[in-house]
């Protein structure tokens, strides 16, 4: 597939009306460790698409004003005026981000998410997709707090899967974290977390996890703690 073009289209899909699936074969084929084909057009030109998808359980996914315009080696952008799930109350939008689209590599920049989280950059390099290897880098911020993640994933199509990830959070403050659920009566001035994870995510009990953290000037229930390290 060299290019995908779709403009000014309204789409409605009701999965409840799909014909019943055919009965499973009596003998299952042995699982393959070969990856499914990766469809990676050189150009995607999608503009002003509205879509409503009704799932088998009756829930609906509603997308309004979807635009995605990217090309190999050219600056691109993503825009969605609204994304909703009904019932359930999940509503996002308007959303927008910059997109860099290369040969099996995508970079997403400056995507504003709920709770004032901003995804500064997400890079996924699929050059090693056929070998089941995908490195991912993420940088985000919430106010002054900065978050980074650097992960290498291998064994996507042949067990065991292996993930090696370094996650860091710096300049954490209670003010921003309270928007994510931290109790209002807990205050601190500065914190940091350094987390390292390695192993098979499908066997979490065998994951090797190492974490270091520091929190300064903690105030709660009338008590003050200068610093906690772990």
Coordinates of N, CA and C in Angstrom, one line a residue:
X1 N 0.8 -1.2 0.0 CA 0.0 0.0 0.0 C 0.9 1.2 0.0
X2 N 0.8 2.0 -1.1 CA 1.7 3.2 -1.2 C 1.0 4.4 -0.5
X3 N -0.3 4.6 -0.6 CA -1.0 5.7 -0.1 C -2.4 5.4 0.3
X4 N -2.9 6.2 1.3 CA -4.3 6.1 1.7 C -4.9 7.5 1.7
X5 N -6.0 7.6 1.0 CA -6.7 9.0 0.9 C -8.1 8.8 1.2
X6 N -8.6 9.7 2.1 CA -10.1 9.6 2.5 C -10.4 11.0 3.0
X7 N -11.4 11.7 2.3 CA -11.8 13.0 2.7 C -13.3 13.1 2.9
X8 N -13.7 14.0 3.9 CA -15.1 14.4 4.1 C -16.0 13.2 4.1
X9 N -15.8 12.3 5.0 CA -16.6 11.0 5.0 C -17.2 10.8 6.4
X10 N -18.5 10.3 6.4 CA -19.2 9.9 7.6 C -19.3 8.4 7.6
X11 N -18.9 7.7 8.7 CA -18.8 6.3 8.7 C -19.7 5.8 9.9
X12 N -20.5 4.8 9.7 CA -21.3 4.2 10.8 C -21.1 2.7 10.7
X13 N -20.7 2.1 11.8 CA -20.4 0.6 11.8 C -21.0 0.0 13.0
X14 N -21.9 -1.0 12.8 CA -22.6 -1.6 14.0 C -22.1 -3.1 14.0
X15 N -21.2 -3.4 14.9 CA -20.7 -4.7 15.0 C -21.7 -5.7 15.5
X16 N -22.9 -5.3 16.0 CA -23.9 -6.2 16.4 C -24.6 -6.9 15.2
X17 N -24.4 -6.3 14.0 CA -25.1 -6.8 12.8 C -24.1 -7.6 12.0
X18 N -23.0 -7.9 12.4 CA -22.1 -8.8 11.7 C -22.6 -10.2 11.6
X19 N -22.4 -10.9 10.5 CA -22.8 -12.3 10.5 C -22.1 -13.1 11.5
X20 N -22.7 -14.2 12.0 CA -22.0 -15.1 13.0 C -20.7 -15.7 12.3
X21 N -19.7 -15.8 13.2 CA -18.5 -16.4 12.7 C -18.6 -17.8 12.4
X22 N -17.8 -18.3 11.5 CA -17.8 -19.7 11.1 C -17.2 -20.6 12.2
X23 N -17.7 -21.8 12.4 CA -17.2 -22.6 13.4 C -15.7 -22.9 13.3
X24 N -15.0 -23.0 14.4 CA -13.6 -23.2 14.4 C -13.2 -24.5 13.8
X25 N -12.1 -24.6 13.1 CA -11.7 -25.9 12.6 C -11.4 -26.9 13.7
X26 N -11.6 -28.2 13.4 CA -11.5 -29.2 14.4 C -10.0 -29.3 14.9
X27 N -9.1 -29.1 14.0 CA -7.7 -29.2 14.3 C -7.0 -27.8 14.2
X28 N -6.5 -27.2 15.3 CA -5.9 -25.9 15.2 C -4.5 -26.0 14.6
X29 N -4.2 -25.0 13.8 CA -2.8 -25.0 13.2 C -1.9 -24.6 14.3
X30 N -0.6 -25.0 14.2 CA 0.4 -24.7 15.2 C 0.6 -23.2 15.1
X31 N 0.8 -22.5 16.2 CA 1.1 -21.1 16.2 C 2.3 -20.7 15.4
X32 N 2.3 -19.6 14.7 CA 3.4 -19.2 13.9 C 4.2 -18.1 14.6
X33 N 5.5 -18.2 14.5 CA 6.3 -17.1 15.1 C 6.6 -16.0 14.0
X34 N 6.0 -16.1 12.9 CA 6.2 -15.1 11.8 C 5.3 -13.9 12.1
X35 N 5.8 -12.7 12.0 CA 4.9 -11.5 12.2 C 3.9 -11.3 11.1
X36 N 2.7 -10.8 11.5 CA 1.8 -10.4 10.5 C 2.3 -9.3 9.6
X37 N 1.9 -9.2 8.3 CA 2.4 -8.2 7.4 C 2.2 -6.8 8.0
X38 N 3.2 -6.0 7.9 CA 3.1 -4.6 8.4 C 2.7 -3.7 7.2
X39 N 1.5 -3.1 7.3 CA 1.1 -2.2 6.3 C 1.6 -0.8 6.7
X40 N 2.4 -0.2 5.9 CA 3.0 1.1 6.2 C 3.0 2.0 4.9
X41 N 1.9 2.7 4.7 CA 1.9 3.5 3.5 C 2.9 4.6 3.5
X42 N 3.3 5.1 2.4 CA 4.3 6.2 2.3 C 3.5 7.5 2.6
X43 N 2.2 7.6 2.2 CA 1.5 8.8 2.4 C 0.1 8.4 2.9
X44 N -0.3 9.2 4.0 CA -1.7 9.0 4.5 C -2.3 10.4 4.5
X45 N -3.5 10.5 3.8 CA -4.2 11.8 3.6 C -5.6 11.6 4.1
X46 N -5.9 11.7 5.3 CA -7.2 11.5 5.9 C -7.7 12.9 6.4
X47 N -8.8 13.4 6.0 CA -9.3 14.7 6.3 C -10.8 14.7 6.7
X48 N -11.1 15.3 7.8 CA -12.4 15.5 8.3 C -13.3 14.3 8.2
X49 N -13.0 13.3 9.0 CA -13.7 12.0 9.0 C -14.5 12.0 10.3
X50 N -15.8 11.6 10.2 CA -16.7 11.4 11.4 C -17.0 9.9 11.4
X51 N -16.9 9.3 12.5 CA -17.2 7.8 12.6 C -17.9 7.5 13.9
X52 N -18.9 6.6 13.8 CA -19.6 6.0 14.9 C -19.5 4.5 14.8
X53 N -18.9 3.9 15.8 CA -18.8 2.4 15.9 C -19.6 1.9 17.1
X54 N -20.6 1.0 16.8 CA -21.3 0.4 17.9 C -20.7 -1.0 18.1
X55 N -20.2 -1.2 19.4 CA -19.6 -2.5 19.7 C -20.6 -3.6 19.9
X56 N -20.2 -4.8 20.1 CA -21.1 -5.9 20.3 C -21.9 -5.8 21.5
X57 N -21.4 -5.1 22.6 CA -22.1 -4.9 23.8 C -23.0 -3.7 23.8
X58 N -23.1 -3.0 22.7 CA -23.9 -1.8 22.6 C -23.3 -0.5 22.9
X59 N -22.1 -0.5 23.4 CA -21.3 0.7 23.6 C -20.9 1.3 22.3
X60 N -20.8 2.6 22.3 CA -20.5 3.3 21.1 C -19.1 4.1 21.2
X61 N -18.4 4.1 20.1 CA -17.2 5.0 20.0 C -17.5 6.0 19.0
X62 N -17.3 7.3 19.3 CA -17.7 8.4 18.4 C -16.4 9.2 18.2
X63 N -16.1 9.4 16.9 CA -15.0 10.2 16.5 C -15.5 11.3 15.6
X64 N -15.1 12.6 15.9 CA -15.5 13.7 15.1 C -14.3 14.5 14.6
X65 N -14.3 14.8 13.3 CA -13.3 15.7 12.8 C -11.9 15.1 12.8
X66 N -11.8 13.9 12.4 CA -10.5 13.2 12.4 C -9.7 13.6 11.2
X67 N -8.5 14.1 11.4 CA -7.6 14.4 10.3 C -6.2 13.9 10.6
X68 N -5.6 13.2 9.6 CA -4.3 12.6 9.7 C -3.6 12.8 8.4
X69 N -2.6 13.7 8.3 CA -1.9 13.9 7.0 C -0.4 13.8 7.3
X70 N 0.1 12.7 6.7 CA 1.6 12.4 6.9 C 2.1 11.9 5.6
X71 N 3.4 12.1 5.4 CA 4.1 11.6 4.2 C 5.6 11.3 4.6
X72 N 6.1 10.3 3.9 CA 7.5 9.9 4.1 C 8.5 11.1 4.0
X73 N 9.1 11.5 5.1 CA 10.1 12.6 5.1 C 9.5 13.9 5.2
X74 N 8.1 14.1 5.3 CA 7.5 15.4 5.3 C 6.8 15.6 6.7
X75 N 6.8 16.8 7.2 CA 6.1 17.1 8.4 C 4.6 16.9 8.3
X76 N 4.0 16.2 9.3 CA 2.6 15.9 9.2 C 1.9 16.3 10.5
X77 N 0.6 16.1 10.5 CA -0.1 16.5 11.7 C -1.3 15.6 11.9
X78 N -1.8 15.5 13.2 CA -3.0 14.8 13.5 C -3.9 15.7 14.3
X79 N -5.2 15.6 14.0 CA -6.2 16.4 14.7 C -7.5 15.6 14.8
X80 N -8.1 15.8 16.0 CA -9.4 15.1 16.2 C -10.2 16.1 17.1
X81 N -11.3 16.5 16.6 CA -12.2 17.5 17.3 C -12.8 16.9 18.5
X82 N -13.1 15.6 18.5 CA -13.7 15.0 19.7 C -13.6 13.5 19.6
X83 N -13.4 12.8 20.7 CA -13.4 11.4 20.8 C -14.2 11.1 22.0
X84 N -15.3 10.2 21.9 CA -16.2 9.9 23.0 C -16.5 8.4 23.0
X85 N -16.7 8.0 24.2 CA -17.2 6.6 24.4 C -18.5 6.7 25.2
X86 N -19.6 6.1 24.7 CA -20.9 6.1 25.4 C -21.4 4.7 25.6
X87 N -22.1 4.4 26.7 CA -21.9 5.2 28.0 C -20.6 5.1 28.6
X88 N -20.3 5.9 29.6 CA -19.0 5.8 30.3 C -18.4 7.1 30.6
X89 N -18.7 8.1 29.8 CA -18.3 9.5 30.1 C -16.9 9.8 29.6
X90 N -16.2 8.9 28.9 CA -14.9 9.3 28.4 C -15.0 10.3 27.2
X91 N -14.5 11.5 27.4 CA -14.6 12.5 26.3 C -13.2 13.1 26.2
X92 N -12.6 13.1 25.0 CA -11.4 13.8 24.8 C -11.5 14.7 23.6
X93 N -10.8 15.8 23.6 CA -10.8 16.7 22.5 C -11.0 18.1 22.9
X94 N -10.6 19.0 22.0 CA -9.9 18.7 20.7 C -8.5 18.3 21.0
X95 N -8.0 17.4 20.1 CA -6.7 16.8 20.2 C -5.9 17.2 18.9
X96 N -4.6 17.5 19.1 CA -3.8 17.7 18.0 C -2.3 17.4 18.3
X97 N -1.6 17.0 17.3 CA -0.2 16.6 17.5 C 0.6 16.8 16.2
X98 N 1.9 16.9 16.3 CA 2.7 16.9 15.1 C 3.1 15.4 14.9
X99 N 3.3 15.0 13.6 CA 3.7 13.7 13.2 C 4.8 13.7 12.3
X100 N 5.9 13.0 12.6 CA 7.0 12.7 11.6 C 6.9 11.3 11.2
X101 N 6.7 11.1 9.9 CA 6.5 9.7 9.3 C 7.6 9.3 8.4
X102 N 8.4 8.3 8.8 CA 9.5 7.9 8.0 C 9.4 6.4 7.6
X103 N 10.4 5.8 7.2 CA 10.5 4.4 6.8 C 10.4 3.6 8.1
X104 N 9.2 3.1 8.4 CA 8.9 2.3 9.6 C 9.3 3.0 10.9
X105 N 9.1 4.3 10.9 CA 9.4 5.0 12.1 C 8.4 6.2 12.2
X106 N 7.8 6.3 13.4 CA 6.8 7.4 13.6 C 7.2 8.1 14.9
X107 N 7.1 9.5 14.8 CA 7.4 10.3 16.0 C 6.2 11.2 16.1
X108 N 5.6 11.2 17.3 CA 4.5 12.0 17.7 C 4.9 13.1 18.7
X109 N 4.6 14.4 18.5 CA 5.0 15.4 19.3 C 3.9 16.3 19.8
X110 N 4.0 16.8 21.0 CA 3.1 17.9 21.5 C 1.6 17.5 21.5
X111 N 1.3 16.3 22.1 CA -0.1 15.9 22.2 C -0.6 16.1 23.6
X112 N -1.6 17.0 23.7 CA -2.2 17.4 25.0 C -3.2 16.3 25.4
X113 N -3.0 15.7 26.6 CA -3.8 14.6 27.1 C -4.6 15.1 28.3
X114 N -5.6 14.3 28.8 CA -6.3 14.7 30.0 C -5.5 14.9 31.2
X115 N -6.0 15.6 32.2 CA -5.4 16.0 33.4 C -4.1 16.8 33.2
X116 N -4.1 17.6 32.1 CA -3.0 18.5 31.9 C -1.6 17.8 31.6
X117 N -1.7 16.6 31.2 CA -0.5 15.9 30.8 C -0.2 16.2 29.3
X118 N 1.0 16.5 29.0 CA 1.4 16.8 27.6 C 2.5 15.7 27.2
X119 N 2.2 15.0 26.1 CA 3.1 14.1 25.5 C 4.0 14.9 24.6
X120 N 5.2 15.1 25.1 CA 6.2 15.9 24.3 C 6.7 15.2 23.1
X121 N 7.0 13.9 23.3 CA 7.5 13.1 22.2 C 7.3 11.6 22.4
X122 N 6.8 10.9 21.4 CA 6.8 9.4 21.4 C 7.4 9.0 20.1
X123 N 8.4 8.2 20.2 CA 9.1 7.6 19.0 C 9.0 6.1 19.0
X124 N 8.5 5.6 18.0 CA 8.5 4.1 17.8 C 9.2 3.7 16.5
X125 N 10.2 2.9 16.6 CA 11.0 2.5 15.5 C 10.7 1.1 15.1
X126 N 10.1 0.9 14.0 CA 9.7 -0.5 13.6 C 10.6 -1.1 12.6
X127 N 11.8 -0.6 12.5 CA 12.8 -1.1 11.5 C 13.1 -2.6 11.8
X128 N 13.0 -3.0 13.1 CA 13.2 -4.4 13.4 C 12.0 -5.2 13.7
X129 N 10.9 -4.7 13.1 CA 9.6 -5.4 13.3 C 9.6 -6.8 12.9
X130 N 10.2 -7.1 11.7 CA 10.2 -8.5 11.2 C 10.9 -9.5 12.2
X131 N 11.8 -8.9 13.0 CA 12.5 -9.8 14.0 C 11.9 -9.7 15.4
X132 N 10.7 -9.0 15.4 CA 10.0 -8.8 16.7 C 10.6 -7.9 17.7
X133 N 11.4 -6.9 17.1 CA 12.1 -5.9 18.0 C 11.5 -4.5 17.7
X134 N 11.1 -3.8 18.8 CA 10.6 -2.5 18.7 C 11.1 -1.6 19.9
X135 N 12.0 -0.6 19.6 CA 12.3 0.3 20.7 C 11.3 1.5 20.7
X136 N 11.1 2.0 21.9 CA 10.1 3.1 22.1 C 10.7 4.1 23.1
X137 N 10.6 5.4 22.8 CA 11.0 6.4 23.7 C 9.9 7.4 23.9
X138 N 9.7 7.8 25.1 CA 8.6 8.7 25.5 C 9.1 9.8 26.4
X139 N 8.7 11.0 26.1 CA 8.9 12.1 27.0 C 7.6 12.9 27.2
X140 N 7.3 13.2 28.5 CA 6.1 13.9 28.8 C 6.3 14.8 30.0
X141 N 5.3 15.8 30.2 CA 5.4 16.6 31.4 C 4.0 16.9 31.9
X142 N 3.9 17.1 33.2 CA 2.7 17.6 33.9 C 3.1 18.8 34.7
X143 N 2.8 20.0 34.2 CA 3.4 21.2 34.9 C 4.9 21.1 34.8
X144 N 5.5 21.3 36.0 CA 7.0 21.3 36.1 C 7.5 19.8 36.1
X145 N 6.7 18.8 36.3 CA 7.2 17.5 36.4 C 7.5 16.9 35.1
X146 N 8.6 16.2 35.0 CA 9.0 15.6 33.7 C 9.1 14.1 33.8
X147 N 8.7 13.4 32.8 CA 8.7 12.0 32.7 C 9.3 11.5 31.4
X148 N 10.2 10.5 31.5 CA 10.8 9.9 30.4 C 10.8 8.4 30.5
X149 N 10.6 7.7 29.4 CA 10.7 6.2 29.3 C 11.4 5.8 28.1
X150 N 12.3 4.8 28.3 CA 13.1 4.3 27.2 C 13.0 2.8 27.3
X151 N 12.3 2.2 26.3 CA 12.1 0.7 26.4 C 12.5 0.0 25.1
X152 N 13.1 -1.2 25.3 CA 13.4 -2.0 24.1 C 12.6 -3.3 24.3
X153 N 11.8 -3.6 23.3 CA 10.9 -4.8 23.3 C 11.4 -5.8 22.3
X154 N 11.6 -7.0 22.6 CA 11.9 -8.1 21.7 C 11.1 -9.3 22.0
X155 N 11.1 -10.3 21.0 CA 10.3 -11.4 21.1 C 8.8 -11.2 21.0
X156 N 8.4 -10.2 20.2 CA 7.0 -9.9 20.0 C 6.2 -11.1 19.4
X157 N 6.8 -11.8 18.6 CA 6.1 -12.9 17.9 C 6.6 -14.3 18.2
X158 N 7.6 -14.4 19.1 CA 8.1 -15.7 19.5 C 8.5 -15.6 20.9
X159 N 7.8 -16.4 21.8 CA 8.0 -16.4 23.2 C 9.4 -16.9 23.5
X160 N 10.0 -16.4 24.6 CA 9.4 -15.4 25.6 C 9.6 -14.0 25.1
X161 N 8.6 -13.1 25.4 CA 8.8 -11.7 25.1 C 9.8 -11.1 26.2
X162 N 10.5 -10.1 25.8 CA 11.5 -9.5 26.7 C 11.4 -8.0 26.6
X163 N 11.3 -7.4 27.7 CA 11.2 -5.9 27.8 C 12.3 -5.4 28.7
X164 N 13.0 -4.4 28.3 CA 14.0 -3.7 29.2 C 13.6 -2.2 29.1
X165 N 13.2 -1.7 30.2 CA 12.7 -0.3 30.3 C 13.3 0.5 31.4
X166 N 13.6 1.7 31.1 CA 14.1 2.7 32.1 C 13.1 3.9 32.2
X167 N 12.5 4.1 33.3 CA 11.5 5.1 33.5 C 12.0 6.1 34.5
X168 N 11.9 7.4 34.2 CA 12.4 8.4 35.2 C 11.3 9.5 35.3
X169 N 11.2 10.0 36.5 CA 10.3 11.1 36.8 C 11.1 12.1 37.7
X170 N 11.1 13.3 37.2 CA 11.9 14.4 37.9 C 11.1 15.6 38.2
X171 N 11.5 16.3 39.2 CA 10.8 17.6 39.5 C 9.3 17.4 39.9
X172 N 9.0 16.3 40.5 CA 7.6 16.0 41.0 C 7.2 16.9 42.1
X173 N 6.0 17.4 42.0 CA 5.5 18.2 43.1 C 4.0 17.7 43.4
X174 N 3.6 17.9 44.7 CA 2.3 17.5 45.1 C 1.2 18.2 44.3
X175 N 1.5 19.5 43.9 CA 0.4 20.3 43.3 C 0.0 19.6 42.0
X176 N 0.9 19.1 41.2 CA 0.5 18.5 39.9 C 0.0 17.1 40.1
X177 N 0.6 16.3 41.1 CA 0.1 15.0 41.3 C -1.3 14.9 41.9
X178 N -1.7 15.9 42.6 CA -3.0 15.9 43.1 C -4.1 15.9 42.0
X179 N -3.8 16.4 40.8 CA -4.7 16.3 39.7 C -4.9 14.9 39.2
X180 N -3.9 14.0 39.6 CA -4.0 12.6 39.2 C -4.5 11.7 40.3
X181 N -4.8 12.3 41.5 CA -5.4 11.5 42.6 C -4.7 11.5 43.9
X182 N -3.5 12.2 44.0 CA -2.8 12.3 45.2 C -3.7 13.0 46.2
X183 N -3.9 12.5 47.5 CA -4.7 13.2 48.5 C -4.3 14.7 48.7
X184 N -5.3 15.5 48.8 CA -5.1 17.0 48.9 C -4.3 17.3 50.2
X185 N -4.4 16.4 51.2 CA -3.7 16.8 52.5 C -2.3 16.3 52.5
X186 N -1.8 15.8 51.4 CA -0.3 15.5 51.3 C 0.4 16.5 50.4
X187 N 1.4 17.1 51.0 CA 2.2 18.1 50.3 C 3.6 17.8 50.3
X188 N 4.3 18.0 49.2 CA 5.8 17.9 49.2 C 6.3 18.8 48.1
X189 N 7.6 19.2 48.2 CA 8.1 20.3 47.3 C 8.8 19.7 46.1
X190 N 9.4 18.5 46.3 CA 10.2 18.0 45.1 C 10.4 16.5 45.3
X191 N 10.2 15.8 44.2 CA 10.4 14.3 44.3 C 11.0 13.8 42.9
X192 N 11.5 12.6 43.0 CA 12.0 11.9 41.8 C 12.0 10.4 41.9
X193 N 11.8 9.8 40.8 CA 11.7 8.3 40.7 C 12.5 7.8 39.6
X194 N 13.3 6.8 39.8 CA 14.1 6.1 38.8 C 13.8 4.6 38.8
X195 N 13.1 4.1 37.8 CA 12.5 2.8 37.8 C 13.1 2.0 36.6
X196 N 13.6 0.8 36.9 CA 14.2 -0.1 35.9 C 13.5 -1.4 35.9
X197 N 13.0 -1.8 34.8 CA 12.2 -3.1 34.7 C 12.8 -3.9 33.5
X198 N 13.0 -5.2 33.8 CA 13.5 -6.1 32.7 C 12.9 -7.5 32.9
X199 N 12.5 -8.1 31.8 CA 11.9 -9.4 31.8 C 10.7 -9.6 30.9
X200 N 10.0 -10.7 31.1 CA 8.8 -11.0 30.2 C 7.5 -10.4 30.9
X201 N 6.9 -9.4 30.2 CA 5.7 -8.7 30.8 C 4.5 -9.7 30.9
X202 N 4.6 -10.8 30.2 CA 3.5 -11.8 30.3 C 3.7 -12.7 31.5
X203 N 4.9 -12.6 32.2 CA 5.1 -13.3 33.4 C 5.6 -12.3 34.5
X204 N 4.7 -11.5 34.9 CA 5.1 -10.3 35.8 C 5.8 -10.8 37.1
X205 N 5.5 -12.0 37.6 CA 6.1 -12.4 38.8 C 7.6 -12.7 38.6
X206 N 8.0 -12.8 37.4 CA 9.5 -13.0 37.1 C 10.2 -11.7 36.7
X207 N 9.5 -10.6 36.6 CA 10.2 -9.4 36.2 C 11.2 -8.9 37.3
X208 N 12.3 -8.4 36.8 CA 13.3 -7.8 37.7 C 13.0 -6.3 37.7
X209 N 12.7 -5.8 38.9 CA 12.3 -4.4 39.1 C 13.3 -3.8 40.1
X210 N 13.9 -2.7 39.8 CA 14.7 -1.9 40.7 C 14.2 -0.4 40.7
X211 N 14.0 0.1 41.8 CA 13.5 1.5 41.9 C 14.2 2.3 42.9
X212 N 14.5 3.6 42.6 CA 15.1 4.5 43.5 C 14.1 5.7 43.5
X213 N 13.9 6.3 44.7 CA 13.1 7.5 44.8 C 13.6 8.4 45.9
X214 N 13.2 9.7 45.7 CA 13.5 10.7 46.8 C 12.3 11.7 46.8
X215 N 11.9 12.1 48.0 CA 10.9 13.0 48.2 C 11.3 14.0 49.3
X216 N 11.2 15.3 49.0 CA 11.6 16.3 50.0 C 10.5 17.2 50.5
X217 N 10.6 17.6 51.8 CA 9.7 18.5 52.4 C 8.3 18.0 52.4
X218 N 8.1 16.8 53.0 CA 6.7 16.2 53.0 C 6.0 16.8 54.2
X219 N 4.7 17.2 53.9 CA 3.9 17.8 55.0 C 2.5 17.1 54.9
X220 N 2.1 16.4 56.0 CA 0.8 15.8 56.1 C 0.4 15.6 57.5
X221 N -0.9 15.8 57.8 CA -1.5 15.6 59.1 C -0.7 16.4 60.2
X222 N -0.2 17.6 59.9 CA 0.5 18.4 60.8 C 1.9 18.0 61.0
X223 N 2.4 17.0 60.4 CA 3.8 16.5 60.5 C 4.6 16.9 59.3
X224 N 5.9 17.2 59.5 CA 6.8 17.5 58.4 C 8.0 16.6 58.4
X225 N 8.4 16.1 57.2 CA 9.5 15.2 57.0 C 10.4 15.9 56.0
X226 N 11.7 16.1 56.4 CA 12.6 16.8 55.5 C 12.8 16.0 54.2
X227 N 13.1 14.7 54.3 CA 13.4 14.0 53.0 C 13.3 12.5 53.3
X228 N 12.8 11.8 52.3 CA 12.7 10.3 52.3 C 13.3 9.8 51.0
X229 N 14.2 8.8 51.2 CA 14.9 8.2 50.1 C 14.6 6.7 50.1
X230 N 14.6 6.1 48.9 CA 14.4 4.7 48.8 C 15.0 4.1 47.6

